[in-house]
XYZ file of C-alpha atoms in Angstrom:
747
model
C -10.758 -8.652 9.226
C -12.101 -12.178 8.772
C -15.713 -10.995 8.350
C -15.998 -12.746 4.984
C -15.154 -16.104 6.539
C -17.527 -15.440 9.425
C -20.296 -14.629 6.952
C -19.609 -17.848 5.044
C -19.905 -19.905 8.212
C -23.130 -18.167 9.225
C -24.633 -18.552 5.765
C -23.898 -22.285 5.823
C -25.436 -22.622 9.297
C -28.568 -20.858 8.080
C -28.694 -23.172 5.040
C -28.844 -20.290 2.576
C -25.845 -21.429 0.513
C -26.469 -23.280 -2.733
C -23.805 -25.596 -4.128
C -23.625 -26.415 -7.832
C -21.033 -27.824 -10.243
C -18.577 -25.229 -11.505
C -19.558 -26.243 -15.020
C -22.634 -24.050 -14.595
C -20.301 -21.047 -14.700
C -18.724 -21.930 -18.035
C -18.508 -18.846 -20.270
C -19.256 -16.620 -17.240
C -17.339 -13.427 -16.491
C -16.856 -13.361 -12.716
C -16.530 -9.999 -10.988
C -14.382 -10.290 -7.862
C -14.421 -7.912 -4.917
C -10.624 -7.622 -4.802
C -10.260 -6.541 -1.179
C -12.604 -9.263 0.008
C -10.632 -11.803 -2.030
C -7.327 -10.674 -0.512
C -8.726 -10.600 3.013
C -9.919 -14.182 2.646
C -6.473 -15.243 1.405
C -4.868 -13.540 4.393
C -7.260 -15.039 6.930
C -8.233 -18.563 5.894
C -6.456 -21.817 6.705
C -4.086 -22.948 4.012
C -3.350 -19.528 2.523
C -2.817 -17.188 5.445
C 0.674 -16.140 6.475
C 0.345 -15.419 10.195
C 3.573 -13.445 10.500
C 2.682 -10.904 7.817
C 2.047 -8.146 10.430
C 5.527 -8.793 11.846
C 7.199 -8.558 8.437
C 5.373 -5.929 6.399
C 5.560 -6.063 2.623
C 3.694 -8.651 0.570
C 2.712 -12.192 1.587
C 5.373 -14.499 0.176
C 2.803 -16.802 -1.433
C 0.506 -14.058 -2.749
C 1.522 -14.383 -6.386
C 1.249 -18.167 -6.385
C -2.259 -18.005 -4.870
C -3.343 -15.398 -7.401
C -1.831 -17.337 -10.287
C -3.613 -20.506 -9.187
C -6.949 -18.674 -8.955
C -6.509 -17.171 -12.415
C -5.530 -20.522 -13.928
C -8.630 -22.169 -12.471
C -10.931 -19.368 -13.568
C -9.606 -19.640 -17.107
C -9.835 -23.432 -17.022
C -13.402 -23.702 -15.745
C -15.110 -20.533 -17.010
C -13.081 -20.058 -20.207
C -13.290 -16.304 -19.576
C -11.098 -13.707 -17.903
C -12.503 -12.254 -14.662
C -12.870 -8.664 -13.511
C -11.293 -7.609 -10.215
C -12.945 -4.579 -8.628
C -11.078 -2.501 -6.030
C -12.431 -0.064 -3.465
C -11.922 3.597 -4.304
C -12.245 6.689 -2.138
C -13.292 5.886 1.409
C -16.884 6.764 2.246
C -17.251 9.949 4.250
C -19.285 8.082 6.860
C -16.213 5.947 7.598
C -15.057 8.636 9.994
C -11.952 9.062 12.123
C -13.606 7.609 15.207
C -14.406 4.416 13.320
C -10.917 4.115 11.847
C -9.367 4.843 15.232
C -11.348 2.079 16.936
C -10.412 -0.443 14.264
C -6.711 0.400 14.398
C -6.665 0.432 18.203
C -8.050 -3.102 18.266
C -5.440 -4.294 15.774
C -2.595 -2.674 17.690
C -3.698 -4.288 20.952
C -3.650 -7.672 19.213
C -0.163 -7.028 17.864
C 1.067 -5.729 21.212
C 0.022 -8.998 22.817
C 1.621 -10.984 19.987
C 4.966 -9.260 20.541
C 4.699 -9.822 24.292
C 4.202 -13.532 23.708
C 7.046 -13.666 21.190
C 9.449 -11.846 23.502
C 8.589 -14.385 26.199
C 9.902 -17.107 23.905
C 6.658 -18.836 22.918
C 6.949 -18.818 19.130
C 3.926 -21.002 18.349
C 1.617 -18.938 20.555
C 3.009 -15.784 18.946
C 2.067 -17.089 15.505
C -1.499 -17.671 16.684
C -1.571 -14.157 18.103
C -0.141 -12.433 15.020
C -2.571 -14.138 12.664
C -5.490 -12.283 14.252
C -4.284 -9.046 12.643
C -3.223 -10.274 9.199
C -5.400 -7.759 7.356
C -4.246 -4.651 9.228
C -2.592 -1.983 7.024
C -2.665 -3.882 3.740
C -3.390 -1.013 1.329
C 0.014 -1.478 -0.290
C -0.871 -5.096 -1.085
C -3.976 -4.013 -2.980
C -2.017 -1.362 -4.887
C 0.491 -3.979 -5.999
C -2.209 -6.545 -6.774
C -4.054 -4.157 -9.097
C -1.035 -3.787 -11.354
C 0.050 -7.428 -11.045
C -3.374 -8.560 -12.241
C -3.169 -6.114 -15.129
C 0.184 -7.593 -16.131
C -1.468 -11.024 -16.126
C -4.044 -9.797 -18.644
C -6.935 -9.609 -16.169
C -9.496 -6.802 -16.274
C -9.031 -4.519 -13.265
C -10.936 -1.470 -12.140
C -11.090 0.845 -9.139
C -14.630 1.826 -8.156
C -15.241 5.511 -7.458
C -16.121 4.519 -3.883
C -17.325 1.037 -2.937
C -16.297 -2.053 -4.896
C -19.335 -4.106 -3.864
C -21.728 -1.373 -4.998
C -19.955 -1.093 -8.341
C -19.968 -4.864 -8.846
C -23.700 -5.128 -8.184
C -24.398 -2.243 -10.567
C -22.160 -3.819 -13.228
C -23.881 -7.186 -12.770
C -27.347 -5.656 -13.045
C -26.304 -3.966 -16.292
C -24.865 -7.176 -17.785
C -21.240 -6.084 -17.543
C -20.387 -9.330 -15.733
C -22.119 -12.675 -15.311
C -21.823 -13.003 -11.532
C -20.338 -11.265 -8.484
C -17.850 -12.953 -6.168
C -17.594 -11.585 -2.648
C -19.369 -11.434 0.663
C -22.037 -9.737 2.737
C -21.646 -6.257 1.235
C -22.891 -7.568 -2.133
C -26.045 -8.760 -0.385
C -26.514 -5.366 1.260
C -26.192 -3.536 -2.058
C -28.952 -5.625 -3.610
C -27.262 -8.392 -5.568
C -29.656 -11.033 -6.905
C -27.094 -13.795 -6.558
C -23.406 -13.899 -5.757
C -20.634 -16.463 -5.443
C -19.212 -16.958 -1.969
C -16.304 -19.044 -3.184
C -15.207 -21.658 -5.680
C -13.932 -25.018 -4.512
C -11.591 -25.728 -7.401
C -10.452 -29.118 -6.121
C -14.006 -30.460 -5.900
C -15.140 -28.387 -8.896
C -17.999 -26.846 -6.933
C -19.351 -23.322 -6.705
C -20.999 -22.053 -3.515
C -23.367 -19.153 -4.049
C -26.276 -17.361 -2.444
C -29.601 -16.691 -4.136
C -30.624 -13.587 -2.244
C -34.391 -13.887 -2.776
C -34.345 -17.504 -1.618
C -32.181 -16.572 1.373
C -34.531 -13.802 2.469
C -37.494 -16.113 2.039
C -35.898 -18.780 4.215
C -35.042 -16.205 6.892
C -38.482 -14.598 6.499
C -36.954 -11.139 6.114
C -37.755 -8.270 3.816
C -34.918 -6.736 1.717
C -34.499 -3.828 4.147
C -34.300 -6.195 7.108
C -31.609 -8.230 5.394
C -29.612 -5.107 4.557
C -29.956 -3.849 8.138
C -28.804 -7.148 9.593
C -25.752 -7.255 7.354
C -24.872 -3.686 8.287
C -24.911 -4.285 12.036
C -22.971 -7.538 11.530
C -20.029 -5.606 10.072
C -19.185 -4.882 6.446
C -17.094 -2.644 4.198
C -19.674 0.080 4.749
C -20.153 -0.028 8.494
C -18.315 -1.680 11.405
C -20.208 -4.176 13.530
C -22.534 -2.909 16.234
C -20.478 -2.516 19.459
C -22.566 -5.072 21.358
C -21.092 -7.953 19.343
C -17.466 -6.802 19.280
C -15.134 -8.845 21.489
C -11.445 -8.113 22.040
C -9.269 -10.088 19.645
C -12.224 -11.809 17.954
C -14.070 -11.385 14.685
C -17.638 -10.133 15.271
C -20.021 -13.082 15.293
C -23.031 -13.207 12.951
C -24.738 -15.411 15.512
C -24.358 -12.649 18.109
C -25.613 -10.111 15.581
C -28.646 -12.309 14.969
C -29.410 -12.280 18.689
C -29.199 -8.483 18.809
C -31.373 -8.262 15.700
C -33.979 -10.667 17.086
C -34.154 -8.744 20.371
C -34.984 -5.645 18.337
C -37.825 -7.431 16.522
C -35.692 -7.739 13.396
C -35.647 -3.966 13.071
C -32.258 -2.419 12.334
C -33.190 1.056 13.514
C -34.469 -0.282 16.814
C -31.303 -2.349 17.277
C -28.948 0.597 16.808
C -31.070 2.900 18.946
C -30.597 0.409 21.781
C -26.819 0.389 21.283
C -24.518 1.651 24.025
C -22.733 3.778 21.410
C -24.952 6.744 20.557
C -22.875 7.622 17.493
C -23.416 4.194 15.982
C -27.066 4.926 15.228
C -26.015 7.991 13.224
C -23.492 5.967 11.237
C -26.079 3.260 10.632
C -28.531 5.741 9.141
C -25.795 7.158 6.933
C -24.852 3.659 5.787
C -28.465 2.976 4.849
C -28.467 6.138 2.765
C -25.125 5.297 1.164
C -26.494 1.955 -0.047
C -29.369 3.677 -1.816
C -27.413 6.587 -3.298
C -23.913 5.316 -4.007
C -21.903 6.807 -6.864
C -21.023 4.293 -9.588
C -19.459 4.432 -13.035
C -21.494 3.423 -16.061
C -20.247 1.411 -19.017
C -19.972 4.598 -21.092
C -17.632 6.185 -18.538
C -20.173 8.544 -16.983
C -20.543 8.643 -13.201
C -24.003 8.195 -11.778
C -25.481 8.663 -8.339
C -28.045 5.966 -7.705
C -31.626 7.168 -7.206
C -30.498 10.767 -7.650
C -34.047 12.177 -7.505
C -34.548 11.035 -3.922
C -31.064 11.706 -2.570
C -30.770 13.884 0.567
C -29.041 17.255 0.441
C -26.306 16.175 2.844
C -25.042 13.282 0.711
C -21.540 14.792 0.681
C -21.273 13.989 4.402
C -22.272 10.386 3.721
C -20.598 9.355 0.471
C -18.159 12.222 0.027
C -17.518 15.465 -1.820
C -17.586 14.867 -5.573
C -14.434 15.293 -7.626
C -14.070 16.044 -11.347
C -14.968 13.052 -13.516
C -11.468 13.115 -14.980
C -9.944 12.342 -11.580
C -12.286 9.406 -11.014
C -11.137 8.088 -14.388
C -7.460 8.252 -13.408
C -8.358 6.537 -10.135
C -10.274 3.830 -11.992
C -7.308 3.134 -14.255
C -4.697 3.018 -11.490
C -2.749 6.183 -12.307
C -3.464 7.525 -8.829
C -4.513 5.720 -5.674
C -7.364 6.814 -3.404
C -5.222 8.066 -0.498
C -4.536 11.668 -1.540
C -8.011 11.989 -3.069
C -9.450 10.849 0.248
C -7.392 13.459 2.121
C -8.580 16.150 -0.244
C -12.295 15.348 -0.078
C -12.274 14.594 3.647
C -10.145 17.686 4.432
C -8.244 15.542 6.892
C -5.266 13.219 7.130
C -5.571 10.722 9.946
C -2.389 8.841 10.788
C -3.169 5.469 12.349
C -0.525 3.425 14.191
C 1.972 1.360 12.174
C 2.508 -2.384 12.474
C 5.004 -2.066 15.337
C 2.628 0.129 17.352
C 4.380 3.430 16.672
C 5.396 4.162 20.256
C 8.704 5.807 19.359
C 9.250 9.540 19.178
C 11.099 8.949 15.885
C 8.003 7.609 14.141
C 5.634 10.055 15.768
C 7.748 13.057 14.855
C 8.021 11.720 11.321
C 4.292 11.435 10.666
C 3.278 14.496 12.659
C 5.953 16.937 11.471
C 8.651 15.723 9.107
C 6.343 14.383 6.405
C 4.130 17.463 6.429
C 5.955 19.192 3.534
C 5.699 16.069 1.377
C 1.975 15.668 2.030
C 1.335 19.379 1.606
C 3.128 19.389 -1.730
C 0.987 16.525 -3.056
C -2.202 18.205 -1.851
C -1.178 21.605 -3.184
C -0.304 20.304 -6.622
C -3.578 18.382 -6.838
C -5.742 21.185 -5.449
C -4.292 23.783 -7.811
C -6.030 22.075 -10.733
C -9.380 21.545 -9.046
C -12.269 23.949 -8.504
C -11.489 27.119 -6.554
C -13.354 25.658 -3.579
C -10.389 23.338 -2.995
C -7.892 26.203 -3.237
C -9.370 27.760 -0.129
C -9.790 24.690 2.061
C -6.898 23.559 4.251
C -6.352 19.986 5.388
C -5.971 18.964 9.031
C -3.358 16.413 10.055
C -4.371 14.348 13.085
C -2.378 11.500 14.626
C -3.718 8.601 16.668
C -1.506 9.399 19.654
C -2.806 12.961 20.000
C -6.187 13.322 18.335
C -6.907 16.600 20.082
C -3.808 18.190 18.544
C -4.495 19.232 14.962
C -1.771 20.305 12.574
C -3.053 22.428 9.698
C -1.560 21.940 6.255
C -1.787 25.356 4.613
C -3.144 24.366 1.217
C -4.896 27.723 0.959
C -1.645 29.639 1.286
C 0.218 27.356 -1.111
C -2.291 26.773 -3.901
C -1.768 29.253 -6.689
C -2.089 27.664 -10.147
C 0.450 30.055 -11.620
C 3.133 29.204 -9.033
C 2.383 25.778 -7.497
C 3.245 23.962 -10.722
C 5.804 26.431 -12.040
C 8.804 24.085 -11.940
C 6.796 21.135 -13.225
C 5.713 23.155 -16.243
C 9.324 23.400 -17.446
C 9.269 19.708 -18.381
C 7.887 18.891 -21.834
C 10.654 16.692 -23.193
C 9.553 14.994 -26.416
C 10.913 11.687 -27.649
C 13.119 13.321 -30.264
C 15.085 15.163 -27.577
C 14.903 12.279 -25.111
C 16.564 9.920 -27.577
C 19.576 12.215 -28.026
C 21.206 10.859 -24.870
C 23.651 8.040 -25.514
C 24.140 7.475 -21.781
C 20.696 5.878 -21.368
C 20.681 3.563 -24.385
C 21.259 0.521 -22.179
C 18.726 1.596 -19.514
C 15.095 0.480 -19.704
C 12.956 3.525 -18.890
C 9.947 1.380 -17.986
C 11.941 -0.836 -15.615
C 14.121 1.770 -13.846
C 12.704 5.252 -14.480
C 14.678 7.013 -11.718
C 18.017 5.661 -12.935
C 17.046 6.651 -16.472
C 16.066 10.188 -15.442
C 19.215 10.836 -13.387
C 21.563 9.325 -15.970
C 19.956 11.331 -18.784
C 20.637 14.555 -16.879
C 24.295 13.676 -16.285
C 25.039 15.492 -19.568
C 24.770 19.160 -18.541
C 24.374 20.391 -22.109
C 21.482 18.013 -22.741
C 19.966 18.768 -19.345
C 19.754 22.457 -20.225
C 17.875 21.615 -23.430
C 15.215 19.850 -21.335
C 14.001 23.231 -20.036
C 10.926 23.088 -22.274
C 8.093 25.388 -21.284
C 4.729 25.055 -22.956
C 3.342 28.082 -24.762
C -0.110 29.295 -23.758
C -1.725 28.009 -26.937
C 0.038 24.647 -26.757
C -1.930 21.703 -25.429
C -1.287 17.980 -25.305
C 2.409 18.352 -26.020
C 3.308 14.942 -24.580
C 1.818 12.003 -26.430
C 3.696 8.720 -26.073
C 3.821 6.511 -22.957
C 7.587 7.088 -22.777
C 7.054 10.852 -22.765
C 4.526 10.537 -19.943
C 6.725 8.348 -17.751
C 9.981 10.236 -18.285
C 8.476 13.691 -17.766
C 6.524 12.551 -14.705
C 9.732 11.172 -13.201
C 11.701 14.343 -13.976
C 8.974 16.516 -12.457
C 8.967 14.363 -9.349
C 12.769 14.468 -8.977
C 12.745 18.218 -9.552
C 10.116 18.590 -6.854
C 12.245 16.582 -4.409
C 15.324 18.750 -4.945
C 17.477 16.521 -7.156
C 17.297 18.865 -10.170
C 18.107 22.584 -10.382
C 15.251 24.900 -11.348
C 17.441 27.271 -13.357
C 18.889 24.885 -15.933
C 17.745 21.327 -15.090
C 21.232 20.151 -14.174
C 21.635 17.887 -11.168
C 21.758 19.489 -7.726
C 24.220 18.340 -5.084
C 21.605 15.798 -3.995
C 21.166 14.691 -7.588
C 24.915 14.225 -7.986
C 25.123 12.185 -4.780
C 22.282 9.993 -6.021
C 24.079 9.618 -9.356
C 27.254 8.489 -7.552
C 25.255 5.853 -5.671
C 23.664 4.642 -8.904
C 27.057 4.422 -10.607
C 28.425 2.255 -7.797
C 25.340 0.030 -7.915
C 25.679 -0.306 -11.692
C 29.384 -1.138 -11.411
C 28.513 -3.861 -8.889
C 25.898 -5.232 -11.297
C 23.166 -4.506 -8.800
C 21.259 -1.598 -10.371
C 18.569 -2.913 -12.690
C 19.796 -6.490 -12.236
C 17.330 -7.542 -9.515
C 13.805 -8.906 -9.767
C 11.960 -6.608 -10.009
C 14.631 -4.423 -11.698
C 13.602 -1.285 -9.814
C 14.428 -2.721 -6.377
C 17.897 -1.147 -6.263
C 17.029 2.340 -7.478
C 14.055 2.617 -5.151
C 15.998 1.351 -2.128
C 18.812 3.829 -2.808
C 16.390 6.693 -3.367
C 14.414 5.994 -0.184
C 17.718 5.825 1.719
C 18.587 9.337 0.539
C 15.148 10.588 1.554
C 15.604 9.038 5.011
C 19.028 10.660 5.231
C 17.503 14.059 4.504
C 15.034 13.452 7.320
C 17.898 12.593 9.713
C 16.633 9.038 9.998
C 19.407 7.057 8.300
C 21.751 6.253 11.163
C 22.639 3.660 13.790
C 21.220 5.575 16.743
C 18.828 4.064 19.243
C 15.692 5.387 17.535
C 13.390 2.952 19.326
C 14.421 2.799 22.990
C 12.808 -0.009 24.926
C 11.657 -1.816 21.771
C 12.851 -5.422 21.683
C 14.922 -6.967 18.927
C 17.645 -4.378 18.475
C 21.311 -5.181 17.926
C 22.225 -7.293 20.937
C 25.890 -8.266 20.799
C 29.308 -6.679 20.910
C 30.296 -3.189 21.994
C 28.137 -0.081 21.648
C 30.029 0.656 18.450
C 29.299 -2.826 17.128
C 25.611 -2.400 17.905
C 25.444 0.987 16.169
C 27.045 -0.468 13.038
C 24.721 -3.460 13.056
C 21.721 -1.159 13.407
C 22.816 1.087 10.553
C 23.594 -1.703 8.100
C 20.418 -3.579 9.043
C 18.348 -0.471 8.415
C 19.839 -0.163 4.951
C 18.962 -3.822 4.351
C 15.338 -3.176 5.339
C 15.002 -1.217 2.091
C 15.868 -4.271 -0.035
C 13.962 -7.388 -1.006
C 14.192 -10.902 0.441
C 14.012 -13.885 -1.899
C 11.696 -16.362 -0.214
C 9.794 -19.426 -1.341
C 6.025 -19.183 -1.874
C 5.213 -20.213 1.670
C 4.740 -18.493 5.010
C 7.873 -17.200 6.703
C 9.749 -19.195 9.321
C 12.585 -17.503 11.174
C 13.559 -14.872 13.737
C 11.598 -11.653 14.197
C 12.568 -8.210 15.448
C 10.121 -5.567 16.554
C 12.926 -2.997 16.617
C 13.776 -3.673 12.977
C 10.077 -3.654 12.070
C 9.797 -0.222 13.682
C 12.412 1.104 11.279
C 10.765 -0.674 8.354
C 7.570 1.210 9.168
C 9.465 4.514 9.208
C 10.770 3.738 5.729
C 7.310 2.602 4.600
C 5.772 5.922 5.671
C 8.369 7.807 3.636
C 7.966 5.471 0.659
C 4.179 5.891 0.656
C 4.528 9.665 0.755
C 6.854 9.524 -2.247
C 4.402 7.302 -4.113
C 1.623 9.811 -3.412
C 3.660 12.648 -4.875
C 4.738 10.845 -8.037
C 1.116 9.785 -8.656
C -0.067 13.372 -8.296
C 2.594 14.520 -10.758
C 1.366 11.929 -13.272
C -2.217 13.117 -12.908
C -1.219 16.778 -12.922
C 0.568 16.247 -16.238
C -2.822 15.562 -17.803
C -4.963 17.914 -15.725
C -2.901 20.927 -16.846
C -3.067 19.914 -20.499
C 0.603 19.039 -20.904
C -0.243 15.547 -22.130
C -2.882 13.964 -24.307
C -5.751 13.063 -22.004
C -7.822 10.848 -24.258
C -5.738 7.744 -24.854
C -5.942 3.973 -24.785
C -7.006 2.831 -21.313
C -4.097 0.389 -21.228
C -1.673 3.316 -21.325
C -3.149 4.834 -18.158
C -2.849 1.590 -16.223
C 0.640 0.868 -17.518
C 1.761 4.356 -16.487
C 0.537 3.735 -12.928
C 2.320 0.383 -12.825
C 5.604 1.860 -14.038
C 5.716 4.750 -11.581
C 8.235 4.248 -8.765
C 7.446 2.879 -5.287
C 4.698 0.472 -6.309
C 5.866 -2.456 -4.177
C 6.722 -2.298 -0.486
C 9.637 -4.568 0.522
C 9.259 -6.915 3.460
C 11.543 -7.213 6.469
C 13.164 -10.502 5.470
C 16.477 -9.198 4.128
C 16.986 -7.015 7.200
C 16.358 -9.988 9.499
C 18.926 -12.074 7.633
C 21.523 -9.291 7.762
C 20.862 -8.517 11.426
C 21.136 -12.183 12.402
C 24.359 -12.529 10.439
C 25.999 -9.377 11.809
C 24.918 -10.011 15.388
C 26.605 -13.366 15.218
C 29.779 -11.920 13.735
C 30.089 -9.880 16.917
C 30.808 -13.151 18.728
C 34.112 -15.064 18.821
C 34.474 -17.401 15.799
C 34.148 -20.541 17.896
C 30.682 -19.454 19.087
C 29.254 -18.615 15.683
C 26.666 -20.850 14.061
C 25.028 -20.960 10.649
C 22.055 -18.645 10.074
C 20.909 -20.579 7.026
C 19.046 -23.091 9.174
C 16.931 -20.336 10.710
C 15.578 -19.157 7.351
C 14.555 -22.547 6.038
C 12.361 -21.246 3.212
C 14.801 -18.655 1.905
C 15.736 -19.270 -1.725
C 19.417 -18.399 -1.361
C 20.764 -16.767 1.802
C 24.230 -16.219 0.348
C 22.822 -14.282 -2.603
C 20.569 -12.271 -0.281
C 23.513 -11.199 1.855
C 25.646 -10.376 -1.169
C 22.823 -8.208 -2.515
C 22.600 -6.442 0.843
C 26.314 -5.606 0.692
C 25.849 -4.169 -2.802
C 22.998 -1.991 -1.546
C 25.124 -0.863 1.375
C 28.074 -0.146 -0.902
C 25.991 1.959 -3.280
C 24.457 4.097 -0.542
C 27.795 4.553 1.196
C 29.396 5.576 -2.120
C 26.725 8.218 -2.625
C 27.198 9.569 0.882
C 30.985 9.693 0.584
C 30.661 11.530 -2.756
C 28.082 14.009 -1.447
C 28.878 17.679 -1.106
C 29.816 18.784 2.405
C 26.894 21.196 2.357
C 24.393 18.328 2.499
C 26.305 15.560 4.303
C 28.278 16.621 7.336
C 31.431 14.953 8.676
C 29.564 13.138 11.456
C 27.326 11.286 9.000
C 30.131 10.685 6.519
C 32.399 9.299 9.244
C 29.647 7.098 10.677
C 29.143 5.453 7.289
C 32.861 5.213 6.594
C 33.491 3.609 9.987
C 30.613 1.178 9.489
C 31.979 0.288 6.062
C 35.436 -0.457 7.479
C 33.868 -2.418 10.332
C 31.815 -4.454 7.856
C 34.847 -5.261 5.708
C 36.747 -6.459 8.765
C 33.872 -8.621 9.975
C 33.322 -10.122 6.536
C 37.020 -10.941 6.279
C 36.874 -12.736 9.615
C 33.704 -14.604 8.788
C 34.965 -16.738 5.914
C 31.851 -18.891 5.403
C 30.338 -18.570 8.870
C 26.715 -17.492 8.693
C 24.956 -17.323 12.009
C 21.488 -17.290 13.536
C 20.034 -15.296 16.366
C 16.953 -15.651 18.607
C 14.146 -18.170 18.295
C 12.818 -19.288 14.942
C 9.101 -18.835 14.452
C 7.072 -20.936 12.055
C 4.841 -18.721 9.958
C 3.065 -21.243 7.809
C -0.568 -21.541 8.476
């Protein structure tokens, strides 16, 4: 989505942009629309990283761009800004709309891969950059907590960030809004389009002056912005062109032909459903739900709201849940599923054409999603206990899978195991094994290591009496008990006595190997190793951690050596896809692999499901009264930032490892140095060494696993790959080697 940039260009053409010195904003608190800000970074010249959709993860220069923005804001305004994030998706943003948007993005990416596979790297970069903002929810999740760490005020709106910003501005909570067209539609008086820090200029729109120049009434302006495309409503179909951002100039033509009447314009549209969505969007603007400064949630113009507002904005949730959403304890995804009564799986970055990915999202992840929904629903109104959730996938929208929330949601049983965890600090501190482990940095390692003492583990079986409330008080108690509840839920802890299960012991063995290799907790961020190892075990349980040809016909798989060589390369590369690549703050340049990306997206789907569940456990801890609910707001946000699976790794490390191993399958005299293909990597040698440590830890856990959970075929496959890797490394000496064409991703 480059709508924000398109709106900027149109606004300049219409001469409705006012430019003033930045000094006029001294002592001003600027409220940023966070998603709009990120989308502009991902789409504009100078900051975009065109190959982001081919790599997944975070843009390599994201932190440096954010840091620069924050430094300039502090320098010129002398005040800290507020970043506002979108919350629960509006009900009017239906499956048909989402499906159309994702289909367009996938067609763009399909063409980009076709061009890349034909060997035209530069053209591929231009093709990939058209979809830089597709599937970036994980970036926003990370950004929220990164900004909090930097001391910036952050907030998640109950629904729409632009609506919340305008309301906050009108009630003097901020000095000015920073964003795009949606702010105009929601009735902002003025808003900043962007700051030109180098020239020390601010470009803003005075909405009354703009309407006067265009000779439009407020409703006409709102209608025009809606049909042009915004966060509320996609652009009217008549102005949508394949592979292009909808043009405001084209929207103006459509609007003029309808006598500047939005209703007339949509009634003339070739898409009959669009008129219905347009009317709902109009209503949503007038009756959005926002949070007040005192923490209460208000529906705008409540007295005149229609009775069917739930079908437009969404079914209301308890205020307490909106608060946890606002503070970043839980993301909007599961809440959206619950209120919408539907999970819609859109295609991943690689296109999702494989049976492996489709079976994963349609069937294998069902229990994980159901568990998160069940645990959440059990503490909501009885209405939610009796409403199931449909699972629908893009490749078969007519085939619904029903998640039986109704049959699983019994408050007395759905949280039974979780309610055995009320470990207070006094007991927690009795373990000597965890004294050197930072709970906040590596909570999974801490939780597993703490339970390695069976006698202490049995003491952790701490049920809450009926008259006991708010047992858990400190941030450490919240994080540790949330992590234990999550691990218990995933089968790593026994229900009877809280000792480690066979899966828990295998995970412990992997952690011990990683610690011995000085890998566990020694990375940046420290949790990289524990999360990569944990996700590997979850993939193993789903029968997805192997060297099989999971993506037949998808380019970029292991290409050299015997079938056995290729299987080993695939397996080790897939392990590497769970780790982090150390790259300079600049767009990626180097080889790509759609096959490896396909596996990355499998792992990302699993990782996101795990994040959902651990978030729900954190919220459930407070909803059931196990923890103090009224606490410093900082503690809520810090809890969300310390929960596992916050940051999604990119594909860089896997591409380095695959290139290296592919080349080692060649005779020594034909090998070349891969370092020159990854010209912006910080240290290729260290990356590869870290990949071997990750491999060694996971292999150690698998070899130590009980035969009941890891069969001889899997154990032998890993053992053979380990021997193969040792032999290849011994033969390599210092030969590092490239593969395929390098692609410049700076833009």
